[in-house]
PDB file of C-alpha atoms in Angstrom:
ATOM      1  CA  MET A   1     -45.444 -26.092  55.407  1.00  0.00           C
ATOM      2  CA  PRO A   2     -42.809 -24.963  57.985  1.00  0.00           C
ATOM      3  CA  PRO A   3     -39.462 -26.777  57.913  1.00  0.00           C
ATOM      4  CA  LEU A   4     -38.952 -29.643  60.351  1.00  0.00           C
ATOM      5  CA  THR A   5     -36.696 -28.739  63.254  1.00  0.00           C
ATOM      6  CA  ALA A   6     -35.090 -30.863  65.899  1.00  0.00           C
ATOM      7  CA  PRO A   7     -36.422 -30.273  69.404  1.00  0.00           C
ATOM      8  CA  ASN A   8     -34.122 -28.222  71.562  1.00  0.00           C
ATOM      9  CA  GLU A   9     -35.835 -29.093  74.862  1.00  0.00           C
ATOM     10  CA  PHE A  10     -35.544 -32.520  76.453  1.00  0.00           C
ATOM     11  CA  ILE A  11     -36.402 -33.824  79.902  1.00  0.00           C
ATOM     12  CA  VAL A  12     -34.309 -36.572  81.466  1.00  0.00           C
ATOM     13  CA  ILE A  13     -36.381 -38.567  83.967  1.00  0.00           C
ATOM     14  CA  ASP A  14     -35.937 -41.356  86.497  1.00  0.00           C
ATOM     15  CA  VAL A  15     -37.999 -42.995  89.221  1.00  0.00           C
ATOM     16  CA  GLU A  16     -37.255 -45.173  92.216  1.00  0.00           C
ATOM     17  CA  THR A  17     -39.962 -47.675  93.111  1.00  0.00           C
ATOM     18  CA  THR A  18     -41.020 -50.197  95.737  1.00  0.00           C
ATOM     19  CA  GLY A  19     -40.553 -53.041  93.251  1.00  0.00           C
ATOM     20  CA  PHE A  20     -40.503 -53.970  89.590  1.00  0.00           C
ATOM     21  CA  LYS A  21     -44.168 -54.333  88.605  1.00  0.00           C
ATOM     22  CA  PRO A  22     -46.824 -51.641  88.887  1.00  0.00           C
ATOM     23  CA  GLU A  23     -49.477 -54.280  88.124  1.00  0.00           C
ATOM     24  CA  GLU A  24     -48.516 -55.984  91.419  1.00  0.00           C
ATOM     25  CA  GLY A  25     -49.152 -52.811  93.415  1.00  0.00           C
ATOM     26  CA  HIS A  26     -45.619 -51.427  93.437  1.00  0.00           C
ATOM     27  CA  VAL A  27     -45.405 -47.635  93.385  1.00  0.00           C
ATOM     28  CA  VAL A  28     -43.040 -44.742  92.757  1.00  0.00           C
ATOM     29  CA  ILE A  29     -41.290 -43.479  95.895  1.00  0.00           C
ATOM     30  CA  GLU A  30     -39.003 -40.937  94.204  1.00  0.00           C
ATOM     31  CA  VAL A  31     -39.227 -39.064  90.905  1.00  0.00           C
ATOM     32  CA  ALA A  32     -36.786 -36.632  89.312  1.00  0.00           C
ATOM     33  CA  GLY A  33     -36.311 -34.775  86.068  1.00  0.00           C
ATOM     34  CA  GLN A  34     -33.944 -32.283  84.490  1.00  0.00           C
ATOM     35  CA  LYS A  35     -35.126 -30.037  81.677  1.00  0.00           C
ATOM     36  CA  MET A  36     -32.334 -29.560  79.139  1.00  0.00           C
ATOM     37  CA  ARG A  37     -32.181 -26.713  76.650  1.00  0.00           C
ATOM     38  CA  GLY A  38     -29.297 -27.526  74.360  1.00  0.00           C
ATOM     39  CA  GLN A  39     -26.749 -29.031  76.741  1.00  0.00           C
ATOM     40  CA  SER A  40     -27.652 -26.834  79.726  1.00  0.00           C
ATOM     41  CA  ILE A  41     -29.955 -27.681  82.622  1.00  0.00           C
ATOM     42  CA  ALA A  42     -32.780 -25.136  82.508  1.00  0.00           C
ATOM     43  CA  GLU A  43     -34.962 -26.513  85.297  1.00  0.00           C
ATOM     44  CA  GLN A  44     -35.088 -29.408  87.724  1.00  0.00           C
ATOM     45  CA  PHE A  45     -37.790 -31.430  89.492  1.00  0.00           C
ATOM     46  CA  HIS A  46     -37.336 -33.784  92.432  1.00  0.00           C
ATOM     47  CA  SER A  47     -39.694 -35.278  94.987  1.00  0.00           C
ATOM     48  CA  LEU A  48     -39.996 -38.195  97.338  1.00  0.00           C
ATOM     49  CA  VAL A  49     -43.445 -39.809  97.222  1.00  0.00           C
ATOM     50  CA  LYS A  50     -45.218 -41.379 100.179  1.00  0.00           C
ATOM     51  CA  ALA A  51     -45.951 -45.058  99.583  1.00  0.00           C
ATOM     52  CA  ASN A  52     -49.211 -46.806 100.365  1.00  0.00           C
ATOM     53  CA  ARG A  53     -47.341 -49.984 101.283  1.00  0.00           C
ATOM     54  CA  LEU A  54     -44.506 -51.139 103.495  1.00  0.00           C
ATOM     55  CA  LEU A  55     -41.059 -51.008 101.933  1.00  0.00           C
ATOM     56  CA  ASP A  56     -39.105 -54.193 101.364  1.00  0.00           C
ATOM     57  CA  PRO A  57     -35.872 -54.075 103.434  1.00  0.00           C
ATOM     58  CA  LYS A  58     -33.902 -55.199 100.341  1.00  0.00           C
ATOM     59  CA  ASN A  59     -35.293 -52.226  98.428  1.00  0.00           C
ATOM     60  CA  VAL A  60     -34.354 -49.862 101.266  1.00  0.00           C
ATOM     61  CA  GLU A  61     -30.827 -51.268 101.185  1.00  0.00           C
ATOM     62  CA  PHE A  62     -30.737 -50.922  97.377  1.00  0.00           C
ATOM     63  CA  ASN A  63     -31.736 -47.250  97.111  1.00  0.00           C
ATOM     64  CA  GLY A  64     -31.414 -45.928 100.665  1.00  0.00           C
ATOM     65  CA  ILE A  65     -34.989 -44.639 100.750  1.00  0.00           C
ATOM     66  CA  SER A  66     -36.510 -45.629 104.090  1.00  0.00           C
ATOM     67  CA  GLU A  67     -40.028 -45.386 105.475  1.00  0.00           C
ATOM     68  CA  ALA A  68     -38.716 -42.769 107.930  1.00  0.00           C
ATOM     69  CA  LEU A  69     -37.344 -40.670 105.046  1.00  0.00           C
ATOM     70  CA  LEU A  70     -40.638 -40.905 103.149  1.00  0.00           C
ATOM     71  CA  ALA A  71     -42.612 -40.002 106.292  1.00  0.00           C
ATOM     72  CA  ALA A  72     -40.413 -36.950 106.894  1.00  0.00           C
ATOM     73  CA  GLU A  73     -39.923 -35.692 103.323  1.00  0.00           C
ATOM     74  CA  GLY A  74     -42.393 -37.533 101.088  1.00  0.00           C
ATOM     75  CA  LYS A  75     -45.400 -35.869  99.498  1.00  0.00           C
ATOM     76  CA  SER A  76     -48.666 -37.498  98.501  1.00  0.00           C
ATOM     77  CA  PRO A  77     -48.991 -38.869  94.955  1.00  0.00           C
ATOM     78  CA  ALA A  78     -51.866 -36.392  94.410  1.00  0.00           C
ATOM     79  CA  GLU A  79     -49.433 -33.555  95.114  1.00  0.00           C
ATOM     80  CA  VAL A  80     -46.411 -34.898  93.190  1.00  0.00           C
ATOM     81  CA  PHE A  81     -47.711 -36.331  89.918  1.00  0.00           C
ATOM     82  CA  PRO A  82     -49.844 -33.414  88.662  1.00  0.00           C
ATOM     83  CA  THR A  83     -46.860 -31.102  89.226  1.00  0.00           C
ATOM     84  CA  PHE A  84     -44.508 -33.547  87.508  1.00  0.00           C
ATOM     85  CA  ARG A  85     -46.946 -33.906  84.576  1.00  0.00           C
ATOM     86  CA  THR A  86     -46.961 -30.123  84.136  1.00  0.00           C
ATOM     87  CA  PHE A  87     -43.151 -30.013  84.395  1.00  0.00           C
ATOM     88  CA  VAL A  88     -42.810 -32.623  81.635  1.00  0.00           C
ATOM     89  CA  GLY A  89     -45.433 -31.113  79.323  1.00  0.00           C
ATOM     90  CA  SER A  90     -44.892 -32.254  75.735  1.00  0.00           C
ATOM     91  CA  SER A  91     -41.086 -32.328  75.859  1.00  0.00           C
ATOM     92  CA  VAL A  92     -39.094 -35.247  74.489  1.00  0.00           C
ATOM     93  CA  LEU A  93     -38.327 -37.630  77.381  1.00  0.00           C
ATOM     94  CA  ILE A  94     -34.942 -39.261  77.918  1.00  0.00           C
ATOM     95  CA  GLY A  95     -34.258 -42.098  80.335  1.00  0.00           C
ATOM     96  CA  HIS A  96     -32.383 -45.342  80.803  1.00  0.00           C
ATOM     97  CA  ASN A  97     -34.783 -48.274  80.357  1.00  0.00           C
ATOM     98  CA  LEU A  98     -37.456 -45.630  79.927  1.00  0.00           C
ATOM     99  CA  LEU A  99     -40.381 -48.026  79.474  1.00  0.00           C
ATOM    100  CA  PHE A 100     -39.937 -49.079  83.120  1.00  0.00           C
ATOM    101  CA  ASP A 101     -40.233 -45.480  84.345  1.00  0.00           C
ATOM    102  CA  LEU A 102     -43.142 -44.686  82.033  1.00  0.00           C
ATOM    103  CA  ALA A 103     -45.122 -47.740  83.165  1.00  0.00           C
ATOM    104  CA  PHE A 104     -44.987 -46.516  86.762  1.00  0.00           C
ATOM    105  CA  LEU A 105     -45.557 -42.849  85.979  1.00  0.00           C
ATOM    106  CA  ASN A 106     -48.526 -43.602  83.732  1.00  0.00           C
ATOM    107  CA  MET A 107     -50.055 -45.877  86.380  1.00  0.00           C
ATOM    108  CA  HIS A 108     -50.002 -42.993  88.874  1.00  0.00           C
ATOM    109  CA  LEU A 109     -51.282 -40.493  86.301  1.00  0.00           C
ATOM    110  CA  ARG A 110     -54.117 -42.861  85.318  1.00  0.00           C
ATOM    111  CA  GLN A 111     -55.096 -43.336  88.995  1.00  0.00           C
ATOM    112  CA  LEU A 112     -55.310 -39.551  89.373  1.00  0.00           C
ATOM    113  CA  GLY A 113     -57.344 -39.109  86.179  1.00  0.00           C
ATOM    114  CA  LEU A 114     -54.520 -37.190  84.483  1.00  0.00           C
ATOM    115  CA  PRO A 115     -53.316 -37.495  80.872  1.00  0.00           C
ATOM    116  CA  MET A 116     -50.715 -40.204  80.476  1.00  0.00           C
ATOM    117  CA  LEU A 117     -47.240 -39.472  79.143  1.00  0.00           C
ATOM    118  CA  GLU A 118     -47.259 -40.193  75.417  1.00  0.00           C
ATOM    119  CA  ASN A 119     -44.303 -37.941  74.632  1.00  0.00           C
ATOM    120  CA  GLN A 120     -41.601 -38.755  72.139  1.00  0.00           C
ATOM    121  CA  THR A 121     -38.822 -40.675  73.868  1.00  0.00           C
ATOM    122  CA  LEU A 122     -35.122 -41.428  73.636  1.00  0.00           C
ATOM    123  CA  ASP A 123     -33.907 -44.398  75.647  1.00  0.00           C
ATOM    124  CA  THR A 124     -30.200 -44.382  76.537  1.00  0.00           C
ATOM    125  CA  LEU A 125     -30.393 -48.163  77.010  1.00  0.00           C
ATOM    126  CA  GLU A 126     -31.392 -48.574  73.348  1.00  0.00           C
ATOM    127  CA  LEU A 127     -28.838 -45.984  72.207  1.00  0.00           C
ATOM    128  CA  ALA A 128     -26.088 -47.760  74.148  1.00  0.00           C
ATOM    129  CA  LYS A 129     -27.023 -51.093  72.549  1.00  0.00           C
ATOM    130  CA  ARG A 130     -26.831 -49.434  69.149  1.00  0.00           C
ATOM    131  CA  TYR A 131     -23.474 -47.663  69.599  1.00  0.00           C
ATOM    132  CA  LEU A 132     -21.565 -49.711  72.182  1.00  0.00           C
ATOM    133  CA  ILE A 133     -20.450 -53.310  72.454  1.00  0.00           C
ATOM    134  CA  ILE A 134     -20.098 -53.978  76.170  1.00  0.00           C
ATOM    135  CA  PRO A 135     -20.969 -56.939  78.436  1.00  0.00           C
ATOM    136  CA  SER A 136     -23.717 -55.089  80.358  1.00  0.00           C
ATOM    137  CA  TYR A 137     -25.975 -52.189  79.449  1.00  0.00           C
ATOM    138  CA  SER A 138     -26.927 -51.183  82.982  1.00  0.00           C
ATOM    139  CA  LEU A 139     -26.690 -47.439  83.592  1.00  0.00           C
ATOM    140  CA  ALA A 140     -23.635 -48.001  85.801  1.00  0.00           C
ATOM    141  CA  ALA A 141     -21.864 -50.096  83.144  1.00  0.00           C
ATOM    142  CA  VAL A 142     -22.621 -47.667  80.314  1.00  0.00           C
ATOM    143  CA  ALA A 143     -21.563 -44.686  82.443  1.00  0.00           C
ATOM    144  CA  GLN A 144     -18.319 -46.385  83.434  1.00  0.00           C
ATOM    145  CA  TYR A 145     -17.529 -47.325  79.819  1.00  0.00           C
ATOM    146  CA  LEU A 146     -18.136 -43.734  78.669  1.00  0.00           C
ATOM    147  CA  GLY A 147     -16.125 -42.243  81.559  1.00  0.00           C
ATOM    148  CA  VAL A 148     -19.149 -40.653  83.235  1.00  0.00           C
ATOM    149  CA  ALA A 149     -18.853 -40.431  87.014  1.00  0.00           C
ATOM    150  CA  GLN A 150     -21.812 -41.893  88.903  1.00  0.00           C
ATOM    151  CA  PRO A 151     -21.644 -40.454  92.419  1.00  0.00           C
ATOM    152  CA  ALA A 152     -24.738 -42.140  93.894  1.00  0.00           C
ATOM    153  CA  ALA A 153     -26.593 -44.843  92.011  1.00  0.00           C
ATOM    154  CA  HIS A 154     -30.233 -45.754  92.570  1.00  0.00           C
ATOM    155  CA  ARG A 155     -31.445 -42.338  93.669  1.00  0.00           C
ATOM    156  CA  ALA A 156     -33.629 -40.622  91.106  1.00  0.00           C
ATOM    157  CA  LEU A 157     -31.855 -37.262  90.857  1.00  0.00           C
ATOM    158  CA  ALA A 158     -28.371 -38.796  90.790  1.00  0.00           C
ATOM    159  CA  ASP A 159     -29.490 -41.254  88.095  1.00  0.00           C
ATOM    160  CA  VAL A 160     -31.026 -38.395  86.082  1.00  0.00           C
ATOM    161  CA  GLU A 161     -27.703 -36.559  86.168  1.00  0.00           C
ATOM    162  CA  THR A 162     -25.806 -39.695  85.129  1.00  0.00           C
ATOM    163  CA  THR A 163     -28.337 -40.431  82.360  1.00  0.00           C
ATOM    164  CA  ARG A 164     -28.075 -36.852  81.058  1.00  0.00           C
ATOM    165  CA  ARG A 165     -24.294 -37.105  80.814  1.00  0.00           C
ATOM    166  CA  VAL A 166     -24.496 -40.583  79.245  1.00  0.00           C
ATOM    167  CA  PHE A 167     -26.993 -39.252  76.689  1.00  0.00           C
ATOM    168  CA  LEU A 168     -24.669 -36.399  75.696  1.00  0.00           C
ATOM    169  CA  LYS A 169     -21.745 -38.838  75.307  1.00  0.00           C
ATOM    170  CA  LEU A 170     -23.870 -41.193  73.197  1.00  0.00           C
ATOM    171  CA  VAL A 171     -24.956 -38.294  70.965  1.00  0.00           C
ATOM    172  CA  GLU A 172     -21.275 -37.368  70.466  1.00  0.00           C
ATOM    173  CA  ARG A 173     -20.534 -40.974  69.533  1.00  0.00           C
ATOM    174  CA  ALA A 174     -23.494 -41.133  67.126  1.00  0.00           C
ATOM    175  CA  ILE A 175     -22.328 -37.942  65.394  1.00  0.00           C
ATOM    176  CA  LYS A 176     -18.813 -39.380  65.011  1.00  0.00           C
ATOM    177  CA  VAL A 177     -20.099 -42.530  63.309  1.00  0.00           C
ATOM    178  CA  GLY A 178     -22.556 -40.496  61.259  1.00  0.00           C
ATOM    179  CA  ARG A 179     -25.888 -42.109  62.190  1.00  0.00           C
TER     180      ARG A 179
END
Protein backbone atom coordinates (compact mmCIF):
# COMPACT_ATOMS: atom_id res chain seq x y z
CA MET A 1 0.00 0.00 0.00
CA PRO A 2 1.46 3.45 -0.92
CA PRO A 3 2.16 5.83 1.96
CA LEU A 4 -0.48 8.44 2.77
CA THR A 5 0.48 11.92 1.64
CA ALA A 6 -1.05 15.28 2.37
CA PRO A 7 -2.65 16.95 -0.64
CA ASN A 8 -0.57 19.72 -2.10
CA GLU A 9 -3.39 21.23 -4.19
CA PHE A 10 -6.26 23.15 -2.64
CA ILE A 11 -8.94 25.39 -4.11
CA VAL A 12 -10.24 28.35 -2.12
CA ILE A 13 -13.80 29.20 -3.19
CA ASP A 14 -16.45 31.83 -2.51
CA VAL A 15 -19.83 32.80 -3.94
CA GLU A 16 -22.03 35.87 -3.79
CA THR A 17 -25.76 35.20 -3.92
CA THR A 18 -29.14 36.88 -4.21
CA GLY A 19 -30.04 35.77 -0.68
CA PHE A 20 -29.38 33.21 2.01
CA LYS A 21 -31.46 30.17 1.03
CA PRO A 22 -31.19 28.25 -2.23
CA GLU A 23 -34.40 26.39 -1.32
CA GLU A 24 -36.23 29.74 -1.55
CA GLY A 25 -35.02 30.33 -5.11
CA HIS A 26 -31.94 32.40 -4.33
CA VAL A 27 -29.05 31.89 -6.75
CA VAL A 28 -25.33 32.49 -7.19
CA ILE A 29 -24.49 35.76 -8.94
CA GLU A 30 -20.70 35.56 -8.59
CA VAL A 31 -18.31 32.65 -8.12
CA ALA A 32 -14.54 32.64 -7.67
CA GLY A 33 -11.76 30.22 -6.88
CA GLN A 34 -8.00 30.17 -6.52
CA LYS A 35 -6.07 26.94 -7.03
CA MET A 36 -3.17 26.76 -4.57
CA ARG A 37 -0.14 24.54 -5.02
CA GLY A 38 1.79 24.81 -1.79
CA GLN A 39 1.37 28.47 -0.87
CA SER A 40 1.36 29.78 -4.46
CA ILE A 41 -1.64 30.60 -6.63
CA ALA A 42 -1.43 28.30 -9.64
CA GLU A 43 -4.71 29.20 -11.34
CA GLN A 44 -7.74 31.40 -10.81
CA PHE A 45 -11.43 31.31 -11.76
CA HIS A 46 -13.91 34.17 -11.60
CA SER A 47 -17.29 34.81 -13.17
CA LEU A 48 -20.42 36.84 -12.67
CA VAL A 49 -23.58 34.79 -13.20
CA LYS A 50 -26.82 36.11 -14.66
CA ALA A 51 -29.70 35.78 -12.21
CA ASN A 52 -33.18 34.54 -13.06
CA ARG A 53 -34.70 36.94 -10.53
CA LEU A 54 -34.64 40.60 -9.61
CA LEU A 55 -31.95 41.63 -7.15
CA ASP A 56 -32.90 42.96 -3.74
CA PRO A 57 -31.63 46.57 -3.41
CA LYS A 58 -30.18 45.70 0.03
CA ASN A 59 -28.17 42.90 -1.57
CA VAL A 60 -26.91 45.26 -4.29
CA GLU A 61 -25.82 47.69 -1.59
CA PHE A 62 -24.16 44.84 0.35
CA ASN A 63 -22.00 43.41 -2.45
CA GLY A 64 -22.11 46.07 -5.17
CA ILE A 65 -23.33 43.64 -7.82
CA SER A 66 -26.13 45.32 -9.76
CA GLU A 67 -28.53 44.05 -12.41
CA ALA A 68 -26.73 46.32 -14.90
CA LEU A 69 -23.37 44.71 -14.03
CA LEU A 70 -24.82 41.21 -14.41
CA ALA A 71 -26.45 42.15 -17.74
CA ALA A 72 -23.15 43.53 -19.05
CA GLU A 73 -20.69 40.97 -17.66
CA GLY A 74 -22.69 38.00 -16.38
CA LYS A 75 -22.70 34.61 -18.07
CA SER A 76 -25.46 32.02 -18.00
CA PRO A 77 -25.38 29.37 -15.26
CA ALA A 78 -25.10 26.72 -18.01
CA GLU A 79 -21.86 28.37 -19.13
CA VAL A 80 -20.36 29.08 -15.68
CA PHE A 81 -21.00 26.02 -13.52
CA PRO A 82 -19.71 23.25 -15.82
CA THR A 83 -16.47 25.22 -16.23
CA PHE A 84 -16.23 25.83 -12.49
CA ARG A 85 -16.90 22.13 -11.79
CA THR A 86 -14.01 21.19 -14.10
CA PHE A 87 -11.77 23.81 -12.46
CA VAL A 88 -12.48 22.38 -9.00
CA GLY A 89 -12.12 18.72 -10.00
CA SER A 90 -11.35 16.56 -6.96
CA SER A 91 -9.19 19.11 -5.13
CA VAL A 92 -9.64 19.83 -1.44
CA LEU A 93 -11.94 22.87 -1.08
CA ILE A 94 -11.30 25.71 1.36
CA GLY A 95 -13.81 28.41 2.25
CA HIS A 96 -15.21 30.48 5.08
CA ASN A 97 -18.60 29.06 6.13
CA LEU A 98 -18.11 26.61 3.29
CA LEU A 99 -21.42 24.76 3.73
CA PHE A 100 -23.21 27.95 2.62
CA ASP A 101 -21.22 28.10 -0.63
CA LEU A 102 -21.54 24.38 -1.28
CA ALA A 103 -25.33 24.43 -0.82
CA PHE A 104 -25.64 27.02 -3.59
CA LEU A 105 -23.05 25.49 -5.90
CA ASN A 106 -24.55 22.02 -5.57
CA MET A 107 -28.04 23.38 -6.27
CA HIS A 108 -26.81 24.82 -9.58
CA LEU A 109 -24.84 21.67 -10.44
CA ARG A 110 -27.89 19.49 -9.68
CA GLN A 111 -30.11 21.69 -11.89
CA LEU A 112 -27.64 21.24 -14.75
CA GLY A 113 -27.39 17.47 -14.25
CA LEU A 114 -23.72 17.71 -13.21
CA PRO A 115 -21.95 15.82 -10.41
CA MET A 116 -22.23 17.63 -7.10
CA LEU A 117 -19.17 18.75 -5.16
CA GLU A 118 -18.38 16.06 -2.60
CA ASN A 119 -14.72 17.02 -2.24
CA GLN A 120 -12.83 17.01 1.02
CA THR A 121 -13.19 20.40 2.69
CA LEU A 122 -11.46 22.73 5.12
CA ASP A 123 -13.60 25.48 6.58
CA THR A 124 -11.71 28.53 7.88
CA LEU A 125 -14.73 29.36 10.06
CA GLU A 126 -14.32 26.04 11.90
CA LEU A 127 -10.53 26.42 12.04
CA ALA A 128 -10.88 29.92 13.48
CA LYS A 129 -13.27 28.65 16.16
CA ARG A 130 -10.75 25.97 17.04
CA TYR A 131 -7.64 28.18 17.23
CA LEU A 132 -8.91 31.67 18.09
CA ILE A 133 -10.95 33.16 20.89
CA ILE A 134 -12.55 36.28 19.44
CA PRO A 135 -16.01 37.88 19.73
CA SER A 136 -16.98 37.26 16.08
CA TYR A 137 -15.89 34.67 13.55
CA SER A 138 -16.98 36.54 10.43
CA LEU A 139 -14.35 36.56 7.69
CA ALA A 140 -13.73 40.27 8.32
CA ALA A 141 -13.26 39.75 12.07
CA VAL A 142 -10.94 36.76 11.65
CA ALA A 143 -8.92 38.56 8.97
CA GLN A 144 -8.58 41.66 11.14
CA TYR A 145 -7.51 39.61 14.17
CA LEU A 146 -4.86 37.79 12.11
CA GLY A 147 -3.62 41.01 10.47
CA VAL A 148 -4.85 40.07 7.00
CA ALA A 149 -5.86 43.05 4.88
CA GLN A 150 -9.34 42.80 3.37
CA PRO A 151 -9.44 45.31 0.51
CA ALA A 152 -13.02 44.69 -0.68
CA ALA A 153 -15.40 42.52 1.29
CA HIS A 154 -18.42 40.74 -0.18
CA ARG A 155 -17.05 40.24 -3.68
CA ALA A 156 -16.19 36.65 -4.46
CA LEU A 157 -12.62 37.07 -5.72
CA ALA A 158 -11.65 39.50 -2.96
CA ASP A 159 -13.13 37.15 -0.34
CA VAL A 160 -11.26 34.20 -1.88
CA GLU A 161 -7.99 36.12 -1.55
CA THR A 162 -8.77 37.05 2.06
CA THR A 163 -9.82 33.47 2.87
CA ARG A 164 -6.61 32.09 1.32
CA ARG A 165 -4.47 34.38 3.47
CA VAL A 166 -6.55 33.63 6.58
CA PHE A 167 -6.16 29.90 5.90
CA LEU A 168 -2.36 30.19 5.67
CA LYS A 169 -2.26 32.17 8.95
CA LEU A 170 -4.47 29.60 10.68
CA VAL A 171 -2.23 26.77 9.45
CA GLU A 172 0.80 28.61 10.90
CA ARG A 173 -1.04 28.96 14.20
CA ALA A 174 -2.05 25.28 14.21
CA ILE A 175 1.56 24.23 13.61
CA LYS A 176 2.74 26.43 16.49
CA VAL A 177 0.30 24.83 18.94
CA GLY A 178 1.05 21.39 17.52
CA ARG A 179 -2.42 20.20 16.47
